[in-house]
Amino acid sequence: MRRLPPAPAPSSVAVHKVMQGNRGSDTRPEVALRSALHRMGLRFRKNARPQADLRCRADLVFRAQRIAVFVDGCYWHRCPTHGVMPSQNSRYWRAKLDRNVERGRRKDADLTDAGWTVVRVWEHEPVEVAANRVAAIVASARSEKRSTRSA
């Protein structure tokens, strides 16, 4: 893994408070997606390891269907539509955001190699659209599992 340059001091008290307020889990987009999926009758694990021997946690895990869902923030994961590069301390932030994207790709590859389906949802996606997409993938995995059992 790439090393980060030393973290710079916050440029102001306000910036420091904003950065402290960033959450790693239970973000608004994540909670909204979970609520929508729960209303659809889907049950899942939240903020869980899909598989014990893989060093990774997914935002939502459907173990029986082997589906891992990640809700990515536009800033932290460099959304092609909304991702921005900060002008302050850009050397630090470029390395930090590069590392986040790299880690996401590595997680995707590790999970896919282990037989999991990985679903990435951007925070800006409408909740209903994202929930319907996840629900369709889960339903497809369930019907595929049923058809292989009956064959």
PDB file of C-alpha atoms in Angstrom:
ATOM      1  CA  MET A   1       0.000   0.000   0.000  1.00  0.00           C
ATOM      2  CA  ARG A   2       1.177   3.465  -0.858  1.00  0.00           C
ATOM      3  CA  ARG A   3       2.278   5.668   2.049  1.00  0.00           C
ATOM      4  CA  LEU A   4       0.659   9.038   2.568  1.00  0.00           C
ATOM      5  CA  PRO A   5       2.651  12.214   3.028  1.00  0.00           C
ATOM      6  CA  PRO A   6       2.360  13.517   6.598  1.00  0.00           C
ATOM      7  CA  ALA A   7      -1.099  14.900   7.318  1.00  0.00           C
ATOM      8  CA  PRO A   8      -1.094  18.685   7.207  1.00  0.00           C
ATOM      9  CA  ALA A   9      -2.517  20.758  10.018  1.00  0.00           C
ATOM     10  CA  PRO A  10      -6.119  21.843   9.392  1.00  0.00           C
ATOM     11  CA  SER A  11      -6.311  25.204   7.670  1.00  0.00           C
ATOM     12  CA  SER A  12      -8.908  26.418  10.198  1.00  0.00           C
ATOM     13  CA  VAL A  13     -10.924  25.344  13.224  1.00  0.00           C
ATOM     14  CA  ALA A  14     -13.988  25.073  10.972  1.00  0.00           C
ATOM     15  CA  VAL A  15     -12.180  22.690   8.603  1.00  0.00           C
ATOM     16  CA  HIS A  16     -11.031  20.634  11.569  1.00  0.00           C
ATOM     17  CA  LYS A  17     -14.612  20.288  12.850  1.00  0.00           C
ATOM     18  CA  VAL A  18     -15.931  19.340   9.400  1.00  0.00           C
ATOM     19  CA  MET A  19     -13.259  16.654   8.977  1.00  0.00           C
ATOM     20  CA  GLN A  20     -13.974  15.269  12.462  1.00  0.00           C
ATOM     21  CA  GLY A  21     -17.646  15.007  11.556  1.00  0.00           C
ATOM     22  CA  ASN A  22     -17.032  12.687   8.595  1.00  0.00           C
ATOM     23  CA  ARG A  23     -18.345   9.224   9.322  1.00  0.00           C
ATOM     24  CA  GLY A  24     -16.926   5.902   8.215  1.00  0.00           C
ATOM     25  CA  SER A  25     -20.240   4.086   8.428  1.00  0.00           C
ATOM     26  CA  ASP A  26     -23.914   4.904   8.890  1.00  0.00           C
ATOM     27  CA  THR A  27     -23.644   7.835   6.491  1.00  0.00           C
ATOM     28  CA  ARG A  28     -26.872   9.459   5.285  1.00  0.00           C
ATOM     29  CA  PRO A  29     -26.757   7.784   1.826  1.00  0.00           C
ATOM     30  CA  GLU A  30     -25.994   4.410   3.425  1.00  0.00           C
ATOM     31  CA  VAL A  31     -28.831   4.682   5.958  1.00  0.00           C
ATOM     32  CA  ALA A  32     -31.249   5.795   3.213  1.00  0.00           C
ATOM     33  CA  LEU A  33     -30.309   2.803   1.042  1.00  0.00           C
ATOM     34  CA  ARG A  34     -30.637   0.397   3.969  1.00  0.00           C
ATOM     35  CA  SER A  35     -34.067   1.804   4.836  1.00  0.00           C
ATOM     36  CA  ALA A  36     -35.285   1.490   1.240  1.00  0.00           C
ATOM     37  CA  LEU A  37     -34.040  -2.107   0.973  1.00  0.00           C
ATOM     38  CA  HIS A  38     -35.549  -2.988   4.342  1.00  0.00           C
ATOM     39  CA  ARG A  39     -38.941  -1.580   3.224  1.00  0.00           C
ATOM     40  CA  MET A  40     -38.654  -3.896   0.186  1.00  0.00           C
ATOM     41  CA  GLY A  41     -38.385  -6.828   2.578  1.00  0.00           C
ATOM     42  CA  LEU A  42     -34.669  -7.471   2.062  1.00  0.00           C
ATOM     43  CA  ARG A  43     -32.515  -8.426   5.033  1.00  0.00           C
ATOM     44  CA  PHE A  44     -28.753  -8.049   5.187  1.00  0.00           C
ATOM     45  CA  ARG A  45     -25.794  -7.496   7.461  1.00  0.00           C
ATOM     46  CA  LYS A  46     -24.505  -3.951   7.784  1.00  0.00           C
ATOM     47  CA  ASN A  47     -20.858  -2.894   7.977  1.00  0.00           C
ATOM     48  CA  ALA A  48     -19.776  -6.543   7.954  1.00  0.00           C
ATOM     49  CA  ARG A  49     -17.039  -8.736   6.586  1.00  0.00           C
ATOM     50  CA  PRO A  50     -18.430 -10.662   3.642  1.00  0.00           C
ATOM     51  CA  GLN A  51     -16.018 -13.500   4.302  1.00  0.00           C
ATOM     52  CA  ALA A  52     -13.877 -14.103   7.386  1.00  0.00           C
ATOM     53  CA  ASP A  53     -10.631 -14.655   5.484  1.00  0.00           C
ATOM     54  CA  LEU A  54     -10.942 -11.434   3.443  1.00  0.00           C
ATOM     55  CA  ARG A  55      -9.753  -8.240   5.077  1.00  0.00           C
ATOM     56  CA  CYS A  56     -12.581  -6.006   4.031  1.00  0.00           C
ATOM     57  CA  ARG A  57     -15.893  -4.698   5.309  1.00  0.00           C
ATOM     58  CA  ALA A  58     -18.843  -3.955   3.058  1.00  0.00           C
ATOM     59  CA  ASP A  59     -21.615  -1.494   3.856  1.00  0.00           C
ATOM     60  CA  LEU A  60     -24.260  -4.167   3.177  1.00  0.00           C
ATOM     61  CA  VAL A  61     -23.730  -7.912   2.918  1.00  0.00           C
ATOM     62  CA  PHE A  62     -26.198 -10.447   1.560  1.00  0.00           C
ATOM     63  CA  ARG A  63     -24.342 -13.591   2.640  1.00  0.00           C
ATOM     64  CA  ALA A  64     -26.671 -16.228   1.194  1.00  0.00           C
ATOM     65  CA  GLN A  65     -26.489 -14.591  -2.243  1.00  0.00           C
ATOM     66  CA  ARG A  66     -22.797 -13.648  -1.864  1.00  0.00           C
ATOM     67  CA  ILE A  67     -23.421  -9.981  -2.649  1.00  0.00           C
ATOM     68  CA  ALA A  68     -21.416  -7.122  -1.117  1.00  0.00           C
ATOM     69  CA  VAL A  69     -22.701  -3.551  -1.489  1.00  0.00           C
ATOM     70  CA  PHE A  70     -20.530  -0.463  -1.023  1.00  0.00           C
ATOM     71  CA  VAL A  71     -21.952   3.069  -0.841  1.00  0.00           C
ATOM     72  CA  ASP A  72     -19.179   5.349  -2.085  1.00  0.00           C
ATOM     73  CA  GLY A  73     -18.951   9.047  -1.273  1.00  0.00           C
ATOM     74  CA  CYS A  74     -18.340  11.245  -4.302  1.00  0.00           C
ATOM     75  CA  TYR A  75     -15.461  13.108  -2.668  1.00  0.00           C
ATOM     76  CA  TRP A  76     -13.717  10.184  -0.963  1.00  0.00           C
ATOM     77  CA  HIS A  77     -13.894   7.810  -3.922  1.00  0.00           C
ATOM     78  CA  ARG A  78     -13.415  10.315  -6.757  1.00  0.00           C
ATOM     79  CA  CYS A  79     -16.784  10.230  -8.439  1.00  0.00           C
ATOM     80  CA  PRO A  80     -16.246  11.026 -12.138  1.00  0.00           C
ATOM     81  CA  THR A  81     -19.214  13.422 -11.995  1.00  0.00           C
ATOM     82  CA  HIS A  82     -18.801  15.129  -8.603  1.00  0.00           C
ATOM     83  CA  GLY A  83     -15.299  14.342  -7.355  1.00  0.00           C
ATOM     84  CA  VAL A  84     -13.131  17.418  -6.818  1.00  0.00           C
ATOM     85  CA  MET A  85      -9.472  17.813  -5.978  1.00  0.00           C
ATOM     86  CA  PRO A  86      -8.904  20.182  -3.057  1.00  0.00           C
ATOM     87  CA  SER A  87      -6.627  23.109  -3.789  1.00  0.00           C
ATOM     88  CA  GLN A  88      -5.324  23.253  -0.201  1.00  0.00           C
ATOM     89  CA  ASN A  89      -2.780  20.554   0.718  1.00  0.00           C
ATOM     90  CA  SER A  90      -3.270  18.972  -2.708  1.00  0.00           C
ATOM     91  CA  ARG A  91      -0.213  16.698  -2.430  1.00  0.00           C
ATOM     92  CA  TYR A  92      -1.634  15.027   0.668  1.00  0.00           C
ATOM     93  CA  TRP A  93      -5.205  14.801  -0.668  1.00  0.00           C
ATOM     94  CA  ARG A  94      -4.176  13.455  -4.079  1.00  0.00           C
ATOM     95  CA  ALA A  95      -2.275  10.589  -2.390  1.00  0.00           C
ATOM     96  CA  LYS A  96      -5.132   9.999   0.083  1.00  0.00           C
ATOM     97  CA  LEU A  97      -7.853   9.856  -2.582  1.00  0.00           C
ATOM     98  CA  ASP A  98      -5.658   7.758  -4.921  1.00  0.00           C
ATOM     99  CA  ARG A  99      -5.212   5.286  -2.089  1.00  0.00           C
ATOM    100  CA  ASN A 100      -8.975   5.148  -1.446  1.00  0.00           C
ATOM    101  CA  VAL A 101      -9.707   4.372  -5.115  1.00  0.00           C
ATOM    102  CA  GLU A 102      -6.906   1.792  -5.234  1.00  0.00           C
ATOM    103  CA  ARG A 103      -8.215   0.089  -2.077  1.00  0.00           C
ATOM    104  CA  GLY A 104     -11.726  -0.051  -3.563  1.00  0.00           C
ATOM    105  CA  ARG A 105     -10.445  -1.730  -6.728  1.00  0.00           C
ATOM    106  CA  ARG A 106      -8.447  -4.212  -4.660  1.00  0.00           C
ATOM    107  CA  LYS A 107     -11.533  -5.055  -2.548  1.00  0.00           C
ATOM    108  CA  ASP A 108     -13.591  -5.549  -5.709  1.00  0.00           C
ATOM    109  CA  ALA A 109     -10.989  -7.904  -7.165  1.00  0.00           C
ATOM    110  CA  ASP A 110     -10.565  -9.895  -3.943  1.00  0.00           C
ATOM    111  CA  LEU A 111     -14.309 -10.343  -3.501  1.00  0.00           C
ATOM    112  CA  THR A 112     -14.896 -11.210  -7.154  1.00  0.00           C
ATOM    113  CA  ASP A 113     -12.072 -13.779  -7.037  1.00  0.00           C
ATOM    114  CA  ALA A 114     -13.757 -15.304  -3.966  1.00  0.00           C
ATOM    115  CA  GLY A 115     -17.052 -15.672  -5.857  1.00  0.00           C
ATOM    116  CA  TRP A 116     -18.860 -12.572  -4.598  1.00  0.00           C
ATOM    117  CA  THR A 117     -20.857 -10.051  -6.617  1.00  0.00           C
ATOM    118  CA  VAL A 118     -19.786  -6.503  -5.809  1.00  0.00           C
ATOM    119  CA  VAL A 119     -22.236  -3.617  -6.165  1.00  0.00           C
ATOM    120  CA  ARG A 120     -20.993  -0.026  -5.973  1.00  0.00           C
ATOM    121  CA  VAL A 121     -23.517   2.747  -5.321  1.00  0.00           C
ATOM    122  CA  TRP A 122     -22.543   6.421  -5.554  1.00  0.00           C
ATOM    123  CA  GLU A 123     -23.891   8.690  -2.836  1.00  0.00           C
ATOM    124  CA  HIS A 124     -25.502  10.932  -5.474  1.00  0.00           C
ATOM    125  CA  GLU A 125     -27.608   8.122  -6.980  1.00  0.00           C
ATOM    126  CA  PRO A 126     -31.308   8.463  -6.237  1.00  0.00           C
ATOM    127  CA  VAL A 127     -32.083   6.062  -3.395  1.00  0.00           C
ATOM    128  CA  GLU A 128     -34.985   4.388  -5.213  1.00  0.00           C
ATOM    129  CA  VAL A 129     -32.838   3.731  -8.299  1.00  0.00           C
ATOM    130  CA  ALA A 130     -29.972   2.276  -6.234  1.00  0.00           C
ATOM    131  CA  ALA A 131     -32.342   0.179  -4.079  1.00  0.00           C
ATOM    132  CA  ASN A 132     -34.098  -1.219  -7.152  1.00  0.00           C
ATOM    133  CA  ARG A 133     -30.735  -2.093  -8.715  1.00  0.00           C
ATOM    134  CA  VAL A 134     -29.551  -3.899  -5.567  1.00  0.00           C
ATOM    135  CA  ALA A 135     -32.934  -5.652  -5.167  1.00  0.00           C
ATOM    136  CA  ALA A 136     -32.804  -6.867  -8.778  1.00  0.00           C
ATOM    137  CA  ILE A 137     -29.297  -8.279  -8.297  1.00  0.00           C
ATOM    138  CA  VAL A 138     -30.386 -10.048  -5.085  1.00  0.00           C
ATOM    139  CA  ALA A 139     -33.509 -11.449  -6.780  1.00  0.00           C
ATOM    140  CA  SER A 140     -31.444 -12.686  -9.713  1.00  0.00           C
ATOM    141  CA  ALA A 141     -28.970 -14.395  -7.382  1.00  0.00           C
ATOM    142  CA  ARG A 142     -31.842 -16.018  -5.464  1.00  0.00           C
ATOM    143  CA  SER A 143     -33.505 -17.368  -8.612  1.00  0.00           C
ATOM    144  CA  GLU A 144     -30.157 -18.581  -9.952  1.00  0.00           C
ATOM    145  CA  LYS A 145     -29.534 -20.419  -6.683  1.00  0.00           C
ATOM    146  CA  ARG A 146     -33.019 -22.001  -6.842  1.00  0.00           C
ATOM    147  CA  SER A 147     -32.562 -23.116 -10.442  1.00  0.00           C
ATOM    148  CA  THR A 148     -29.202 -24.768  -9.705  1.00  0.00           C
ATOM    149  CA  ARG A 149     -30.740 -26.613  -6.729  1.00  0.00           C
ATOM    150  CA  SER A 150     -33.618 -27.993  -8.804  1.00  0.00           C
ATOM    151  CA  ALA A 151     -31.406 -29.056 -11.718  1.00  0.00           C
TER     152      ALA A 151
END
